[in-house]
Short mmCIF file of C-alpha atoms in Angstrom, two decimals:
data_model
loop_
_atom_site.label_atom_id
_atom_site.label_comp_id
_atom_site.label_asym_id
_atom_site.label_seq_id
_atom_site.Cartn_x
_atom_site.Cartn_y
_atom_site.Cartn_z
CA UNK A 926 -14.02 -20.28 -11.43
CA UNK A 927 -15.84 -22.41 -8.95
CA UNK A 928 -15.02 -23.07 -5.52
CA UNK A 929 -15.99 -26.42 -5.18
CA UNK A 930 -19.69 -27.16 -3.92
CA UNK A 931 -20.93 -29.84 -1.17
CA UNK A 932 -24.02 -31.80 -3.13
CA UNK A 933 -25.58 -32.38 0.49
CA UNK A 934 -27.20 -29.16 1.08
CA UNK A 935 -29.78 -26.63 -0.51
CA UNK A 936 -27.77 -23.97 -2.42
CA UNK A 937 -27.81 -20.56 -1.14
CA UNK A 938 -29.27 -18.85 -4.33
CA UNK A 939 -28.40 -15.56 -5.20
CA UNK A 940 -30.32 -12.31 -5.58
CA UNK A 941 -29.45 -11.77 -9.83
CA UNK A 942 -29.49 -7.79 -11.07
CA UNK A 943 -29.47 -6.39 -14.07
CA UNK A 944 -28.34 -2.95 -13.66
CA UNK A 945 -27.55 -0.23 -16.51
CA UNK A 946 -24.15 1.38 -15.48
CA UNK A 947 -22.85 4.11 -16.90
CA UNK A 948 -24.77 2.83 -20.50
CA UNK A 949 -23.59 -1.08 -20.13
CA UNK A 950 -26.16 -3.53 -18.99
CA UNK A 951 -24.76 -5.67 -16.53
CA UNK A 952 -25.61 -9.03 -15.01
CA UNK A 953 -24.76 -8.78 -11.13
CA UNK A 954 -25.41 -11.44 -8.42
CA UNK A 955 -25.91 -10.74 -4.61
CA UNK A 956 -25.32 -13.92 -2.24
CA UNK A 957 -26.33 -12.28 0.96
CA UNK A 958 -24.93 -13.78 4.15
CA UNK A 959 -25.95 -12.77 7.87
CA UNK A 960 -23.98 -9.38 7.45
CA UNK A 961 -22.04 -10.07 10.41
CA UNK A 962 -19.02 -9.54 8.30
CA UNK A 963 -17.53 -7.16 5.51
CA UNK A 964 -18.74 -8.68 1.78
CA UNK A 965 -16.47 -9.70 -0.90
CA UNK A 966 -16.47 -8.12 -4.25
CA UNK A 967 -15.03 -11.19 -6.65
CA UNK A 968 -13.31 -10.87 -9.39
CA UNK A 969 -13.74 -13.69 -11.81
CA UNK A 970 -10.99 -15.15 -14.41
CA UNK A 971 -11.02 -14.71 -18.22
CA UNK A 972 -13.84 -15.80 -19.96
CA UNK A 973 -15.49 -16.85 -17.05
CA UNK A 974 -19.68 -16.24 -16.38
CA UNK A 975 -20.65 -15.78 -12.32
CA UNK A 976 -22.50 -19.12 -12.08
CA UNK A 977 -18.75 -20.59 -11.55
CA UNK A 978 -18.34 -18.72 -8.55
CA UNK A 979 -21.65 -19.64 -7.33
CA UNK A 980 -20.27 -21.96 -4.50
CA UNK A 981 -18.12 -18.66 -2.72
CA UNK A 982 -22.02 -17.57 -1.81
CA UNK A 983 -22.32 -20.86 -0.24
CA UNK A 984 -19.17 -20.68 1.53
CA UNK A 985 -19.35 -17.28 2.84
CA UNK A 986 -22.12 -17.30 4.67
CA UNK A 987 -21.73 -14.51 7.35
CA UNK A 988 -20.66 -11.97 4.61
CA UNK A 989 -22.49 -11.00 1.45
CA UNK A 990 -20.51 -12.03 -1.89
CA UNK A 991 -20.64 -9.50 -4.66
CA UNK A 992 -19.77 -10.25 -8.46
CA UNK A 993 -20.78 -9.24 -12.08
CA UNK A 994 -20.53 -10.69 -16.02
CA UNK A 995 -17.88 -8.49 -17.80
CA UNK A 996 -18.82 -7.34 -20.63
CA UNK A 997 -19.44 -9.79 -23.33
CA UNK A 998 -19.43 -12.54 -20.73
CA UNK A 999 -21.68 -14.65 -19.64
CA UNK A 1000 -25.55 -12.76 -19.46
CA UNK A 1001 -23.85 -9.38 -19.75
CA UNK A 1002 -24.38 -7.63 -23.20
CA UNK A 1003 -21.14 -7.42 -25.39
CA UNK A 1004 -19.61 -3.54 -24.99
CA UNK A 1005 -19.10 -1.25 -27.76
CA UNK A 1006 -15.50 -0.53 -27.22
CA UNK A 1007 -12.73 -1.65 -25.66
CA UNK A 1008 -11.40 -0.74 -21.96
CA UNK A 1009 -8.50 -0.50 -19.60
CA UNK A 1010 -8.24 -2.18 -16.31
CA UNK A 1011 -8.78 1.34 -14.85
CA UNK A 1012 -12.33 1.32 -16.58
CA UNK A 1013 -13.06 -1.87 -15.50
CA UNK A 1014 -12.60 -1.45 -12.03
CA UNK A 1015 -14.38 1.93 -11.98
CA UNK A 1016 -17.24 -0.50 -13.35
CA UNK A 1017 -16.86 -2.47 -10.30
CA UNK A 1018 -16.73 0.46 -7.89
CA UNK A 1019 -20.27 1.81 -9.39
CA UNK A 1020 -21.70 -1.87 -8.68
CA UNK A 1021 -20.96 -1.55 -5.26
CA UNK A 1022 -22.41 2.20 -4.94
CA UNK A 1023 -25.21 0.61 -7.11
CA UNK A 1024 -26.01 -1.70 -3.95
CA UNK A 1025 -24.88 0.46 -1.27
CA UNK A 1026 -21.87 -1.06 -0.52
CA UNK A 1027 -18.78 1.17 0.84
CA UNK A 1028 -16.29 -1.60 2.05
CA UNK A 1029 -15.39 -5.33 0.39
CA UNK A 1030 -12.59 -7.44 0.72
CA UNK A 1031 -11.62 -8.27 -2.30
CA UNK A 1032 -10.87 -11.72 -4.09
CA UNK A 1033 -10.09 -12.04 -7.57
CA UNK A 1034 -8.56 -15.71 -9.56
CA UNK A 1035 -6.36 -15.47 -12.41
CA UNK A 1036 -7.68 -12.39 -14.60
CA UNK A 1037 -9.80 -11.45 -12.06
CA UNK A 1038 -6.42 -11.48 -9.76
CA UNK A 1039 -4.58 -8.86 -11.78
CA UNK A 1040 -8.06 -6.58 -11.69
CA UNK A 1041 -8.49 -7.37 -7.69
CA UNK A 1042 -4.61 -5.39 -7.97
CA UNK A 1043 -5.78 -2.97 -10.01
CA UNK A 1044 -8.83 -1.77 -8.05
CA UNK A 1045 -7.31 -2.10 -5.06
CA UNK A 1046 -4.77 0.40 -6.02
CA UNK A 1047 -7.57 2.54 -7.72
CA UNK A 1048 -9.97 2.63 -4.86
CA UNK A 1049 -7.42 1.20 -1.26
CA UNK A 1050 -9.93 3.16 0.94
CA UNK A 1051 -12.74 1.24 0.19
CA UNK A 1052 -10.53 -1.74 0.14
CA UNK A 1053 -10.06 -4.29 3.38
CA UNK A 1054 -8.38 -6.84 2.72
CA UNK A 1055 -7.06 -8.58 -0.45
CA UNK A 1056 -6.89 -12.18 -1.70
CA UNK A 1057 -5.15 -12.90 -5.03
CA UNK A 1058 -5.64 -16.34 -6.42
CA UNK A 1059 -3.91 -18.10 -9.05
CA UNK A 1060 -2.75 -14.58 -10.52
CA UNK A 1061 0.63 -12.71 -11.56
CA UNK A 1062 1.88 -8.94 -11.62
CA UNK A 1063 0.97 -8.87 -15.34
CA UNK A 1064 3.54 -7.89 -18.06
CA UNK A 1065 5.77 -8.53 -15.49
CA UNK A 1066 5.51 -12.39 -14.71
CA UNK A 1067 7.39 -15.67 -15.29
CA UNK A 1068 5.47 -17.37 -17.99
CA UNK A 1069 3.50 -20.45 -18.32
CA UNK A 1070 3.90 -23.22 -20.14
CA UNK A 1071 3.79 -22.35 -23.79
CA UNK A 1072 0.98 -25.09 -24.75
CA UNK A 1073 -1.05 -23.90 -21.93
CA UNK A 1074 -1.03 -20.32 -22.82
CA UNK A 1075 -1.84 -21.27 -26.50
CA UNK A 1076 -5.26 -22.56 -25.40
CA UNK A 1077 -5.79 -19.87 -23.10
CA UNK A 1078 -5.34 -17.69 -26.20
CA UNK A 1079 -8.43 -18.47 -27.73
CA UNK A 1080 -12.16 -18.83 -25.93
CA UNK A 1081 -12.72 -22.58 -27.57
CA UNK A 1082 -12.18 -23.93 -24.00
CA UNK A 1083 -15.57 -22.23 -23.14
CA UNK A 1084 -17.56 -23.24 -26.98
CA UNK A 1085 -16.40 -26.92 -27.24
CA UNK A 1086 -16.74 -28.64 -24.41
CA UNK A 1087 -14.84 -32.11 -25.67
CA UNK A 1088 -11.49 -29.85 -26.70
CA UNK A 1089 -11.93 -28.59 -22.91
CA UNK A 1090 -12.17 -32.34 -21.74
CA UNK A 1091 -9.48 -33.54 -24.00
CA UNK A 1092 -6.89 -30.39 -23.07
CA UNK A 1093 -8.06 -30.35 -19.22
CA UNK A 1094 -5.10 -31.30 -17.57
CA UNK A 1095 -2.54 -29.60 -20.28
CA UNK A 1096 -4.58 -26.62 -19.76
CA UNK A 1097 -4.74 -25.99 -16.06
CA UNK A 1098 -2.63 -28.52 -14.15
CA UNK A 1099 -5.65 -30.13 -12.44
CA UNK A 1100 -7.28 -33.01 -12.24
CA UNK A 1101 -9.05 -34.14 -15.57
CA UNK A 1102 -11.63 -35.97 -13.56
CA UNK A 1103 -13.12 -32.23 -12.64
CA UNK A 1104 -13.73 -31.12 -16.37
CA UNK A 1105 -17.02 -32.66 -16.75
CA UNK A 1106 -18.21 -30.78 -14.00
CA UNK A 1107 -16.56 -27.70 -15.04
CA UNK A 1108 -17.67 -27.50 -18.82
CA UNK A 1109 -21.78 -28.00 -17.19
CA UNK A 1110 -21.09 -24.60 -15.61
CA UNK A 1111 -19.73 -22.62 -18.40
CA UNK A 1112 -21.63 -20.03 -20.91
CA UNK A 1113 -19.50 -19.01 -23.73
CA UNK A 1114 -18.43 -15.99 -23.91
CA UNK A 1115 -19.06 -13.59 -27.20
CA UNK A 1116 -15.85 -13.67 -29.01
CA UNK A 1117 -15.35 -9.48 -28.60
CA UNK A 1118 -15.95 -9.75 -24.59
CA UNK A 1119 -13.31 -12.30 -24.17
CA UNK A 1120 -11.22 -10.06 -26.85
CA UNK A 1121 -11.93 -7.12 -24.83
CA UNK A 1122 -10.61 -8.79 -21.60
CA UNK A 1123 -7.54 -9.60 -22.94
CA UNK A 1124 -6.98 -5.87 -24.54
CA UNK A 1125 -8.18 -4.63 -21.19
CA UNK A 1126 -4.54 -6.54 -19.53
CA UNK A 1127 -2.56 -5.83 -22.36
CA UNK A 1128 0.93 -4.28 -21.24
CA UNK A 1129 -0.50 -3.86 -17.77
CA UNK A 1130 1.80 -4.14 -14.61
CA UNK A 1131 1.00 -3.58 -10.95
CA UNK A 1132 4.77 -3.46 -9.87
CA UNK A 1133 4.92 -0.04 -9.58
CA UNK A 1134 2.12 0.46 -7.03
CA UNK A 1135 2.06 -2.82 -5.03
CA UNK A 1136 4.39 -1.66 -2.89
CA UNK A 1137 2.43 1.16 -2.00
CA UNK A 1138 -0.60 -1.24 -1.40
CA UNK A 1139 -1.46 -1.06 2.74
CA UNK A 1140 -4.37 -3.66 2.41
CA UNK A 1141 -3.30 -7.65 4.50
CA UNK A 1142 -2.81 -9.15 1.58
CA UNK A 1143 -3.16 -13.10 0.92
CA UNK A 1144 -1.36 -14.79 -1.76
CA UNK A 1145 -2.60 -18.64 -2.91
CA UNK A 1146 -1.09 -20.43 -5.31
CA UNK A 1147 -1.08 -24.12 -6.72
CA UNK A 1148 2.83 -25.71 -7.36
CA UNK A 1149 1.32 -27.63 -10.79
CA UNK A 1150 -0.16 -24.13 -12.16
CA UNK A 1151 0.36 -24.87 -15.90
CA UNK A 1152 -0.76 -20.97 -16.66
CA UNK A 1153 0.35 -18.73 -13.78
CA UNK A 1154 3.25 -20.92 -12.42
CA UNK A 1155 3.93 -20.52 -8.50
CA UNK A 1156 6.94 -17.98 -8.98
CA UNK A 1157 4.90 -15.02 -9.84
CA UNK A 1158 3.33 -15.92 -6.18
CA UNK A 1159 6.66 -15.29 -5.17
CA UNK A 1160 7.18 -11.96 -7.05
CA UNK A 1161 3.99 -10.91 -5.39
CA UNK A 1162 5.31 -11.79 -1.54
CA UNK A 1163 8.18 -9.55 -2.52
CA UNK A 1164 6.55 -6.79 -3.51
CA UNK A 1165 3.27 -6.66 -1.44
CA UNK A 1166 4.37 -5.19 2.08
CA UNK A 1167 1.20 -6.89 4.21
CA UNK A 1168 1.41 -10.16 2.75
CA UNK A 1169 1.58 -13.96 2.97
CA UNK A 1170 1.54 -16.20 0.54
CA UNK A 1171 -0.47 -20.03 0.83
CA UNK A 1172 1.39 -22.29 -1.66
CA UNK A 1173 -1.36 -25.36 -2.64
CA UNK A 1174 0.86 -28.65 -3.42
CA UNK A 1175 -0.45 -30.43 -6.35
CA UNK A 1176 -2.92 -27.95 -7.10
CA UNK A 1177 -3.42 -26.44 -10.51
CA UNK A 1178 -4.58 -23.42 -12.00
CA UNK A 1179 -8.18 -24.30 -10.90
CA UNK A 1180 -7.34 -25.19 -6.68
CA UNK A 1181 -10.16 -23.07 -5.75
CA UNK A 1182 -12.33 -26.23 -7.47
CA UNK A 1183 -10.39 -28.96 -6.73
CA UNK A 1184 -8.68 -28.00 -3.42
CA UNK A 1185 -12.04 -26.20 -2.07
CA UNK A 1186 -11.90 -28.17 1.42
CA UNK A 1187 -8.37 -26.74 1.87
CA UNK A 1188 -8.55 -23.58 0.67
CA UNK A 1189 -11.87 -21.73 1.66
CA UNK A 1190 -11.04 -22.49 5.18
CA UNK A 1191 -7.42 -20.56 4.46
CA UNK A 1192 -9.26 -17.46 3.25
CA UNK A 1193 -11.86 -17.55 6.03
CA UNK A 1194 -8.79 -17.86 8.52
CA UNK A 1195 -6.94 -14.79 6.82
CA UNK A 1196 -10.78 -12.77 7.15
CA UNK A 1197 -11.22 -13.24 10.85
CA UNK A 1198 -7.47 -12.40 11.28
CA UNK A 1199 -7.64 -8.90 13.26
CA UNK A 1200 -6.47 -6.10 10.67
CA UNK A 1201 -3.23 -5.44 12.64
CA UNK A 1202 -1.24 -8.31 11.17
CA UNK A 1203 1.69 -7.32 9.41
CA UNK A 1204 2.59 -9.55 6.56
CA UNK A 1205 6.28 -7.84 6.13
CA UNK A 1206 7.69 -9.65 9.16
CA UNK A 1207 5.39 -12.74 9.45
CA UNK A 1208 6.13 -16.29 8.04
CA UNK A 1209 4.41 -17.32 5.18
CA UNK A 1210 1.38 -19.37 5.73
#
């Protein structure tokens, strides 16, 4: 999902990769900042190719920004067969030993949220901190609004670009003035990657180990989120020791687009925090 992007400026390009890992080709982009600070692996939402998350390069400049296509999604080949969160973050992990990379903070939206959990859990050493966007336990979660979660369903959103248009605003809660500009950056995804994505979540749950998660942990959420409604922020505040949650009002599913000027400067806040911040006894932001 995109992160909103300033039109007045040259856009910090990436470095694009096309690595074989363990035998699935992979698209994987690089925005390298100054290195003055830890990168961030990202962890895109369902369906969603690494062009929308272009404008996190731009915005994290003193850090390099790591992401990939899932398989099936955007320039990354289609996989044979199905996987489990588990795989899918052990796909992430060889990425960053692909480029070298034995620390991130991680960020994931929506989807990309629950796998952020996931390989967080999986792999806390190599974790820093964690920032979980627009996202929900899993299984366990209050539920959107039926209509919403209908479209979500099914990839048309991302193939027909005037049902996106037309169902903006029922879809994610946000502003239908932004579709325009988010259909330009989508590439439809191949009908068994976005299949695969949802199999990969299917009767997942990250309540029993977020507890156990030591990582600073922030929380953002919009209060119009017609897909991942703002409770499940709450659920996550409960059970996330080191954490605070960042409630956006009147943003949607999509804030990180359409509340960029608010936002990004949250996360780079919670970044430069020093590591000793316990979340547990602290106010929420």
């Amino acid at each position: 999902m995109p992160v909103g992007k300033t039109p007045s400026h040259t856009p910090h390009l990436p470095k694009m990769r096309y690595p074989t890992i363990g035998g699935q080709k992979l698209r994987v982009a690089i925005w390298e900042g100054s290195g003055r600070a830890r990168p961030i692996l990202f962890f895109n939402g369902i369906g969603a190719n690494l062009e929308l998350a272009a404008p996190l390069g731009e915005a994290f400049t003193d850090r390099d920004v790591i992401t990939f296509d899932m398989p099936g999604i955007g320039k990354s080949p289609a996989p044979r067969w199905p996987y489990r969160a588990w795989q899918a973050a052990r796909l992430a992990r060889k990425v960053l030993d692909e480029y070298g990379y034995d620390e991130v903070d991680v960020l994931g939206v929506s989807w990309g949220g629950a796998m952020a959990q996931q390989f967080a859990m999986q792999y806390r050493r190599r974790v820093g901190k964690l920032m979980l966007a627009a996202t929900s336990a899993g299984m366990v979660m209050v539920p959107g609004k039926p209509k919403a979660l209908s479209k979500l369903a099914h990839p048309r959103r991302y193939l027909d670009p005037a049902y996106l248009m037309r169902n903006f605003e029922q879809l994610y809660g946000d502003d239908p003035d932004m579709a325009e500009t988010h259909a330009i950056s989508i590439l439809p995804p191949t009908a068994r990657g976005y299949m695969f994505q949802l199999l990969a979540m299917a009767g997942w749950t990250s309540v029993p180990f977020l507890p156990f998660l030591p990582h600073p942990t922030l929380i953002m959420m919009g209060d119009r989120d017609n897909i991942v409604p703002l409770a499940n922020g709450h659920i996550l505040k409960t059970l996330i020791p080191r954490s605070r949650l960042y409630v956006v009002n009147g943003g949607g599913h999509l804030f990180l687009v359409s509340r960029a000027d608010e936002i990004i400067p949250v996360m780079q806040d919670f970044l430069d925090t020093p590591e000793e911040f316990e979340g547990a006894g602290a106010p929420a932001l």
